[in-house]
Amino acid sequence: MRKIWILAIVGVLALSLAGCGGDDDPPPPILTGPGLVGLDDTSADTAPLLIVEYEVPGTLGTTIVRILSDLASDGDIAFDPVLNSFTVTSGPPTVLFGIDSFNMNLPEFRAFLTFPLDGATGQPIVPGDAFIVAADVEVFVTLFDFASTVPTFLDLVQYPFRGLAAIDFDAVPLATRPVFDFFASDLGFLVLIDVTSLMRAAQAPPALVDFQLRFSRDMSVPPLAPSSLSAGAGRTVVAPPRAMEGIAPRQPATAKPLSPAEMAARRR
């Protein structure tokens, strides 16, 4: 019922806005919705990709590496406010964030991605002493439910490798970047998001071995509020297919956990 009720409000509001004024009137504002966004996490040509340009002190020029996320570490966490419970899903084909308006309890999802920086999964390495010139994360939007725009937090977080747990839902971020939007028009496209500031934070000594991100809806922006004029900053839409040059094969979701000795030996 809630979904239908909000949809009716959006429809009436859209009609009233469309019926006001003449051809010279500004277009109606883009309105936020509760929104549930799904990011594809399957094949290499659509899976989350970290693109880093860096330079190492004492060397000439820069290096660009492309690192696919670790599917066994990726996942989402859903919080059910009625049952006061968390559901953790690791290695799904689609990671979710936002509000599931199809569920009468309106659970909130938060999505988590892990990009190993030490080559532990066969992906390229970013040296721990490298200076980050630029960094972007590219994601493929495979689901966009009931919203024209979803205001999004993107945080640098830290959680155990291949060990996502309920406690990570609200973990204090190590760093964050300005809020931006996902749009309904992103569905079926790759979205390139600037994460240079987060990657530089991950390089602060001692450098993190994993670059881990948490996507969540900015709950301070109520449904039907106008989208911020700066909500498109720091993001670019890219039409598929993705160029696969320089991208290493990816380990499957069933990849075994690293042993305690392997975990202890991870360094950058």
mmCIF file of C-alpha atoms in Angstrom:
data_model
loop_
_atom_site.group_PDB
_atom_site.id
_atom_site.type_symbol
_atom_site.label_atom_id
_atom_site.label_comp_id
_atom_site.label_asym_id
_atom_site.label_seq_id
_atom_site.Cartn_x
_atom_site.Cartn_y
_atom_site.Cartn_z
ATOM 1 C CA MET A 1 0.000 0.000 0.000
ATOM 2 C CA ARG A 2 2.812 2.424 0.872
ATOM 3 C CA LYS A 3 4.340 1.952 -2.592
ATOM 4 C CA ILE A 4 1.005 2.638 -4.305
ATOM 5 C CA TRP A 5 0.304 5.651 -2.069
ATOM 6 C CA ILE A 6 3.643 7.289 -2.789
ATOM 7 C CA LEU A 7 3.297 6.499 -6.487
ATOM 8 C CA ALA A 8 -0.094 8.264 -6.490
ATOM 9 C CA ILE A 9 1.416 11.349 -4.871
ATOM 10 C CA VAL A 10 4.235 11.398 -7.417
ATOM 11 C CA GLY A 11 1.713 11.078 -10.249
ATOM 12 C CA VAL A 12 -0.492 13.914 -8.991
ATOM 13 C CA LEU A 13 2.508 16.141 -8.338
ATOM 14 C CA ALA A 14 3.937 15.451 -11.786
ATOM 15 C CA LEU A 15 0.609 16.310 -13.436
ATOM 16 C CA SER A 16 0.242 19.539 -11.457
ATOM 17 C CA LEU A 17 3.787 20.594 -12.337
ATOM 18 C CA ALA A 18 3.287 19.753 -16.007
ATOM 19 C CA GLY A 19 0.045 21.773 -16.121
ATOM 20 C CA CYS A 20 1.500 25.005 -14.743
ATOM 21 C CA GLY A 21 2.692 27.836 -16.978
ATOM 22 C CA GLY A 22 3.761 27.917 -20.578
ATOM 23 C CA ASP A 23 6.640 26.756 -22.707
ATOM 24 C CA ASP A 24 9.095 29.145 -21.054
ATOM 25 C CA ASP A 25 8.632 27.703 -17.586
ATOM 26 C CA PRO A 26 11.619 25.799 -16.118
ATOM 27 C CA PRO A 27 11.314 22.021 -16.100
ATOM 28 C CA PRO A 28 9.875 20.441 -12.933
ATOM 29 C CA PRO A 29 12.432 19.417 -10.319
ATOM 30 C CA ILE A 30 13.804 15.893 -10.211
ATOM 31 C CA LEU A 31 12.337 14.331 -7.073
ATOM 32 C CA THR A 32 13.945 11.819 -4.775
ATOM 33 C CA GLY A 33 12.240 8.547 -3.976
ATOM 34 C CA PRO A 34 12.711 5.837 -1.360
ATOM 35 C CA GLY A 35 14.567 3.938 -4.079
ATOM 36 C CA LEU A 36 16.370 0.605 -4.234
ATOM 37 C CA VAL A 37 19.480 0.478 -6.428
ATOM 38 C CA GLY A 38 21.138 -2.741 -7.590
ATOM 39 C CA LEU A 39 24.759 -2.883 -8.758
ATOM 40 C CA ASP A 40 25.720 -5.852 -10.926
ATOM 41 C CA ASP A 41 28.420 -8.106 -9.441
ATOM 42 C CA THR A 42 28.724 -10.964 -11.911
ATOM 43 C CA SER A 43 30.791 -10.984 -15.094
ATOM 44 C CA ALA A 44 34.024 -9.033 -15.534
ATOM 45 C CA ASP A 45 32.489 -6.689 -18.105
ATOM 46 C CA THR A 46 29.913 -5.399 -15.590
ATOM 47 C CA ALA A 47 31.396 -6.156 -12.163
ATOM 48 C CA PRO A 48 32.573 -3.263 -9.956
ATOM 49 C CA LEU A 49 35.918 -1.940 -11.172
ATOM 50 C CA LEU A 50 38.457 0.299 -9.426
ATOM 51 C CA ILE A 51 40.616 2.385 -11.764
ATOM 52 C CA VAL A 52 43.667 3.964 -10.129
ATOM 53 C CA GLU A 53 46.328 6.253 -11.573
ATOM 54 C CA TYR A 54 49.328 6.590 -9.295
ATOM 55 C CA GLU A 55 52.963 7.573 -9.209
ATOM 56 C CA VAL A 56 55.720 6.138 -7.026
ATOM 57 C CA PRO A 57 58.272 8.501 -5.467
ATOM 58 C CA GLY A 58 61.598 8.422 -7.307
ATOM 59 C CA THR A 59 60.145 7.109 -10.569
ATOM 60 C CA LEU A 60 59.076 8.863 -13.755
ATOM 61 C CA GLY A 61 55.532 8.926 -15.076
ATOM 62 C CA THR A 62 52.341 7.393 -13.764
ATOM 63 C CA THR A 63 50.819 3.913 -13.774
ATOM 64 C CA ILE A 64 47.152 3.043 -14.302
ATOM 65 C CA VAL A 65 45.741 -0.206 -12.901
ATOM 66 C CA ARG A 66 42.260 -1.734 -13.092
ATOM 67 C CA ILE A 67 41.144 -3.896 -10.175
ATOM 68 C CA LEU A 68 37.919 -5.918 -10.105
ATOM 69 C CA SER A 69 36.195 -6.245 -6.747
ATOM 70 C CA ASP A 70 36.434 -9.502 -4.803
ATOM 71 C CA LEU A 71 33.059 -11.192 -5.286
ATOM 72 C CA ALA A 72 33.470 -13.352 -2.167
ATOM 73 C CA SER A 73 33.923 -10.173 -0.079
ATOM 74 C CA ASP A 74 31.208 -8.093 -1.735
ATOM 75 C CA GLY A 75 27.702 -8.137 -0.347
ATOM 76 C CA ASP A 76 24.848 -6.217 1.184
ATOM 77 C CA ILE A 77 23.232 -5.909 4.589
ATOM 78 C CA ALA A 78 19.507 -5.335 5.082
ATOM 79 C CA PHE A 79 18.125 -3.835 8.288
ATOM 80 C CA ASP A 80 14.461 -4.586 9.045
ATOM 81 C CA PRO A 81 13.179 -1.773 11.309
ATOM 82 C CA VAL A 82 10.078 -3.742 12.319
ATOM 83 C CA LEU A 83 11.853 -6.958 13.286
ATOM 84 C CA ASN A 84 14.977 -5.024 14.378
ATOM 85 C CA SER A 85 17.100 -7.603 12.555
ATOM 86 C CA PHE A 86 19.939 -7.666 10.042
ATOM 87 C CA THR A 87 20.335 -9.956 7.028
ATOM 88 C CA VAL A 88 23.856 -10.273 5.592
ATOM 89 C CA THR A 89 24.273 -11.570 2.029
ATOM 90 C CA SER A 90 27.780 -12.283 0.728
ATOM 91 C CA GLY A 91 28.726 -12.765 -2.919
ATOM 92 C CA PRO A 92 25.316 -12.069 -4.503
ATOM 93 C CA PRO A 93 24.963 -11.442 -8.262
ATOM 94 C CA THR A 94 23.560 -7.987 -7.431
ATOM 95 C CA VAL A 95 24.427 -5.890 -4.392
ATOM 96 C CA LEU A 96 21.640 -3.619 -3.168
ATOM 97 C CA PHE A 97 21.336 -0.332 -1.350
ATOM 98 C CA GLY A 98 18.359 1.885 -0.537
ATOM 99 C CA ILE A 99 14.810 1.140 0.640
ATOM 100 C CA ASP A 100 12.931 -1.942 -0.514
ATOM 101 C CA SER A 101 9.447 -0.463 -0.973
ATOM 102 C CA PHE A 102 8.069 -3.863 -2.070
ATOM 103 C CA ASN A 103 8.564 -5.150 1.491
ATOM 104 C CA MET A 104 5.895 -3.930 3.929
ATOM 105 C CA ASN A 105 8.598 -3.510 6.618
ATOM 106 C CA LEU A 106 10.595 -1.191 4.317
ATOM 107 C CA PRO A 107 14.039 -2.654 5.100
ATOM 108 C CA GLU A 108 17.098 -0.513 4.349
ATOM 109 C CA PHE A 109 19.922 -2.083 2.338
ATOM 110 C CA ARG A 110 23.569 -1.024 2.303
ATOM 111 C CA ALA A 111 26.005 -2.355 -0.314
ATOM 112 C CA PHE A 112 29.662 -3.241 0.279
ATOM 113 C CA LEU A 113 32.497 -3.677 -2.232
ATOM 114 C CA THR A 114 36.081 -4.829 -1.624
ATOM 115 C CA PHE A 115 38.996 -4.104 -3.975
ATOM 116 C CA PRO A 116 42.210 -5.859 -2.813
ATOM 117 C CA LEU A 117 45.236 -3.620 -3.329
ATOM 118 C CA ASP A 118 47.968 -6.166 -2.551
ATOM 119 C CA GLY A 119 47.333 -8.665 -5.355
ATOM 120 C CA ALA A 120 45.841 -11.267 -2.986
ATOM 121 C CA THR A 121 43.197 -12.209 -5.573
ATOM 122 C CA GLY A 122 45.428 -12.007 -8.656
ATOM 123 C CA GLN A 123 44.465 -8.406 -9.424
ATOM 124 C CA PRO A 124 47.050 -5.646 -9.963
ATOM 125 C CA ILE A 125 48.826 -4.091 -6.984
ATOM 126 C CA VAL A 126 48.821 -0.486 -5.809
ATOM 127 C CA PRO A 127 52.071 0.114 -3.861
ATOM 128 C CA GLY A 128 51.603 1.309 -0.317
ATOM 129 C CA ASP A 129 53.841 4.316 -0.891
ATOM 130 C CA ALA A 130 52.186 5.386 -4.137
ATOM 131 C CA PHE A 131 50.743 8.875 -4.545
ATOM 132 C CA ILE A 132 47.216 8.697 -5.955
ATOM 133 C CA VAL A 133 46.787 10.964 -8.965
ATOM 134 C CA ALA A 134 43.195 9.904 -9.619
ATOM 135 C CA ALA A 135 40.841 7.059 -8.757
ATOM 136 C CA ASP A 136 37.370 6.071 -9.955
ATOM 137 C CA VAL A 137 34.988 3.222 -9.257
ATOM 138 C CA GLU A 138 32.865 1.980 -12.154
ATOM 139 C CA VAL A 139 29.599 0.148 -11.398
ATOM 140 C CA PHE A 140 26.847 -1.217 -13.633
ATOM 141 C CA VAL A 141 23.301 -0.335 -12.531
ATOM 142 C CA THR A 142 21.136 -3.394 -13.030
ATOM 143 C CA LEU A 143 18.130 -2.452 -10.862
ATOM 144 C CA PHE A 144 16.439 0.858 -10.055
ATOM 145 C CA ASP A 145 13.161 0.557 -8.164
ATOM 146 C CA PHE A 146 10.610 3.330 -7.738
ATOM 147 C CA ALA A 147 12.614 6.526 -7.772
ATOM 148 C CA SER A 148 13.733 9.123 -10.249
ATOM 149 C CA THR A 149 16.837 9.741 -8.140
ATOM 150 C CA VAL A 150 18.466 8.220 -5.056
ATOM 151 C CA PRO A 151 20.790 10.464 -2.975
ATOM 152 C CA THR A 152 23.800 8.347 -2.063
ATOM 153 C CA PHE A 153 26.479 8.236 0.597
ATOM 154 C CA LEU A 154 29.741 6.569 -0.422
ATOM 155 C CA ASP A 155 32.090 5.785 2.470
ATOM 156 C CA LEU A 156 35.525 4.257 2.871
ATOM 157 C CA VAL A 157 35.114 1.525 5.483
ATOM 158 C CA GLN A 158 37.087 -1.406 6.830
ATOM 159 C CA TYR A 159 35.752 -4.890 7.544
ATOM 160 C CA PRO A 160 37.290 -8.386 7.593
ATOM 161 C CA PHE A 161 38.252 -9.737 4.162
ATOM 162 C CA ARG A 162 35.453 -12.128 3.114
ATOM 163 C CA GLY A 163 33.893 -11.595 6.530
ATOM 164 C CA LEU A 164 31.060 -9.051 6.129
ATOM 165 C CA ALA A 165 28.922 -8.941 9.295
ATOM 166 C CA ALA A 166 25.898 -7.074 10.673
ATOM 167 C CA ILE A 167 28.141 -4.767 12.706
ATOM 168 C CA ASP A 168 29.456 -3.297 9.446
ATOM 169 C CA PHE A 169 26.046 -1.813 8.591
ATOM 170 C CA ASP A 170 26.646 1.178 10.888
ATOM 171 C CA ALA A 171 30.436 1.068 11.239
ATOM 172 C CA VAL A 172 32.056 4.500 11.493
ATOM 173 C CA PRO A 173 33.580 5.352 8.085
ATOM 174 C CA LEU A 174 37.273 6.085 7.688
ATOM 175 C CA ALA A 175 36.437 8.759 5.116
ATOM 176 C CA THR A 176 33.539 9.846 2.930
ATOM 177 C CA ARG A 177 33.006 11.841 -0.250
ATOM 178 C CA PRO A 178 30.278 14.392 -1.083
ATOM 179 C CA VAL A 179 26.768 13.015 -1.496
ATOM 180 C CA PHE A 180 25.763 12.327 -5.095
ATOM 181 C CA ASP A 181 22.777 10.821 -6.880
ATOM 182 C CA PHE A 182 21.987 7.713 -8.827
ATOM 183 C CA PHE A 183 19.312 8.396 -11.452
ATOM 184 C CA ALA A 184 16.673 6.171 -13.015
ATOM 185 C CA SER A 185 18.348 6.906 -16.363
ATOM 186 C CA ASP A 186 21.473 5.089 -15.069
ATOM 187 C CA LEU A 187 19.699 1.741 -15.417
ATOM 188 C CA GLY A 188 21.572 -0.424 -17.904
ATOM 189 C CA PHE A 189 24.635 1.837 -17.916
ATOM 190 C CA LEU A 190 28.027 1.967 -16.269
ATOM 191 C CA VAL A 191 28.450 4.825 -13.780
ATOM 192 C CA LEU A 192 31.955 6.145 -13.113
ATOM 193 C CA ILE A 193 32.318 7.681 -9.631
ATOM 194 C CA ASP A 194 35.260 9.814 -8.504
ATOM 195 C CA VAL A 195 36.825 8.247 -5.385
ATOM 196 C CA THR A 196 40.197 10.018 -5.490
ATOM 197 C CA SER A 197 39.825 11.435 -1.975
ATOM 198 C CA LEU A 198 38.837 8.037 -0.568
ATOM 199 C CA MET A 199 41.737 6.272 -2.272
ATOM 200 C CA ARG A 200 44.159 8.845 -0.904
ATOM 201 C CA ALA A 201 42.728 8.237 2.576
ATOM 202 C CA ALA A 202 43.307 4.492 2.088
ATOM 203 C CA GLN A 203 46.977 5.238 1.321
ATOM 204 C CA ALA A 204 47.561 7.043 4.626
ATOM 205 C CA PRO A 205 50.165 5.045 6.627
ATOM 206 C CA PRO A 206 49.752 2.254 7.368
ATOM 207 C CA ALA A 207 48.203 1.779 3.920
ATOM 208 C CA LEU A 208 45.088 -0.392 3.829
ATOM 209 C CA VAL A 209 45.407 -3.734 2.057
ATOM 210 C CA ASP A 210 41.813 -3.498 0.815
ATOM 211 C CA PHE A 211 39.892 -0.552 -0.602
ATOM 212 C CA GLN A 212 36.412 -1.143 0.809
ATOM 213 C CA LEU A 213 33.342 0.945 0.027
ATOM 214 C CA ARG A 214 29.864 1.201 1.509
ATOM 215 C CA PHE A 215 26.942 2.571 -0.533
ATOM 216 C CA SER A 216 23.890 3.796 1.362
ATOM 217 C CA ARG A 217 20.926 6.075 0.763
ATOM 218 C CA ASP A 218 21.200 9.525 2.332
ATOM 219 C CA MET A 219 18.290 9.176 4.767
ATOM 220 C CA SER A 220 18.387 12.897 5.611
ATOM 221 C CA VAL A 221 16.809 13.593 2.216
ATOM 222 C CA PRO A 222 13.092 12.705 2.493
ATOM 223 C CA PRO A 223 11.144 11.090 -0.351
ATOM 224 C CA LEU A 224 9.699 13.642 -2.816
ATOM 225 C CA ALA A 225 12.343 16.232 -1.902
ATOM 226 C CA PRO A 226 13.966 17.971 -4.894
ATOM 227 C CA SER A 227 17.309 16.546 -5.963
ATOM 228 C CA SER A 228 20.326 18.712 -5.139
ATOM 229 C CA LEU A 229 21.720 20.791 -8.013
ATOM 230 C CA SER A 230 25.187 19.366 -7.223
ATOM 231 C CA ALA A 231 24.005 15.756 -7.059
ATOM 232 C CA GLY A 232 25.557 14.932 -10.425
ATOM 233 C CA ALA A 233 29.034 16.117 -9.481
ATOM 234 C CA GLY A 234 31.836 13.569 -9.422
ATOM 235 C CA ARG A 235 30.051 10.977 -11.547
ATOM 236 C CA THR A 236 29.837 10.152 -15.241
ATOM 237 C CA VAL A 237 27.608 7.783 -17.198
ATOM 238 C CA VAL A 238 29.410 5.395 -19.546
ATOM 239 C CA ALA A 239 27.626 3.326 -22.182
ATOM 240 C CA PRO A 240 28.519 -0.377 -22.163
ATOM 241 C CA PRO A 241 30.370 -2.461 -23.180
ATOM 242 C CA ARG A 242 33.374 -1.987 -20.942
ATOM 243 C CA ALA A 243 36.821 -2.100 -22.504
ATOM 244 C CA MET A 244 38.480 -5.217 -21.043
ATOM 245 C CA GLU A 245 42.104 -4.341 -21.793
ATOM 246 C CA GLY A 246 44.287 -4.618 -18.701
ATOM 247 C CA ILE A 247 41.638 -6.368 -16.577
ATOM 248 C CA ALA A 248 42.760 -9.594 -14.897
ATOM 249 C CA PRO A 249 40.463 -12.631 -14.410
ATOM 250 C CA ARG A 250 38.329 -12.547 -11.289
ATOM 251 C CA GLN A 251 37.992 -15.143 -8.543
ATOM 252 C CA PRO A 252 34.482 -16.642 -8.083
ATOM 253 C CA ALA A 253 32.106 -16.043 -5.176
ATOM 254 C CA THR A 254 33.021 -19.508 -3.886
ATOM 255 C CA ALA A 255 36.692 -18.590 -3.492
ATOM 256 C CA LYS A 256 37.963 -20.044 -0.237
ATOM 257 C CA PRO A 257 38.825 -17.709 2.641
ATOM 258 C CA LEU A 258 42.476 -16.871 3.130
ATOM 259 C CA SER A 259 44.168 -18.818 5.896
ATOM 260 C CA PRO A 260 45.187 -16.976 9.087
ATOM 261 C CA ALA A 261 48.824 -17.175 7.941
ATOM 262 C CA GLU A 262 47.900 -15.706 4.538
ATOM 263 C CA MET A 263 45.887 -12.930 6.188
ATOM 264 C CA ALA A 264 48.750 -12.096 8.556
ATOM 265 C CA ALA A 265 51.218 -11.943 5.654
ATOM 266 C CA ARG A 266 49.213 -9.393 3.661
ATOM 267 C CA ARG A 267 51.230 -6.230 3.222
ATOM 268 C CA ARG A 268 51.562 -3.293 0.848
#
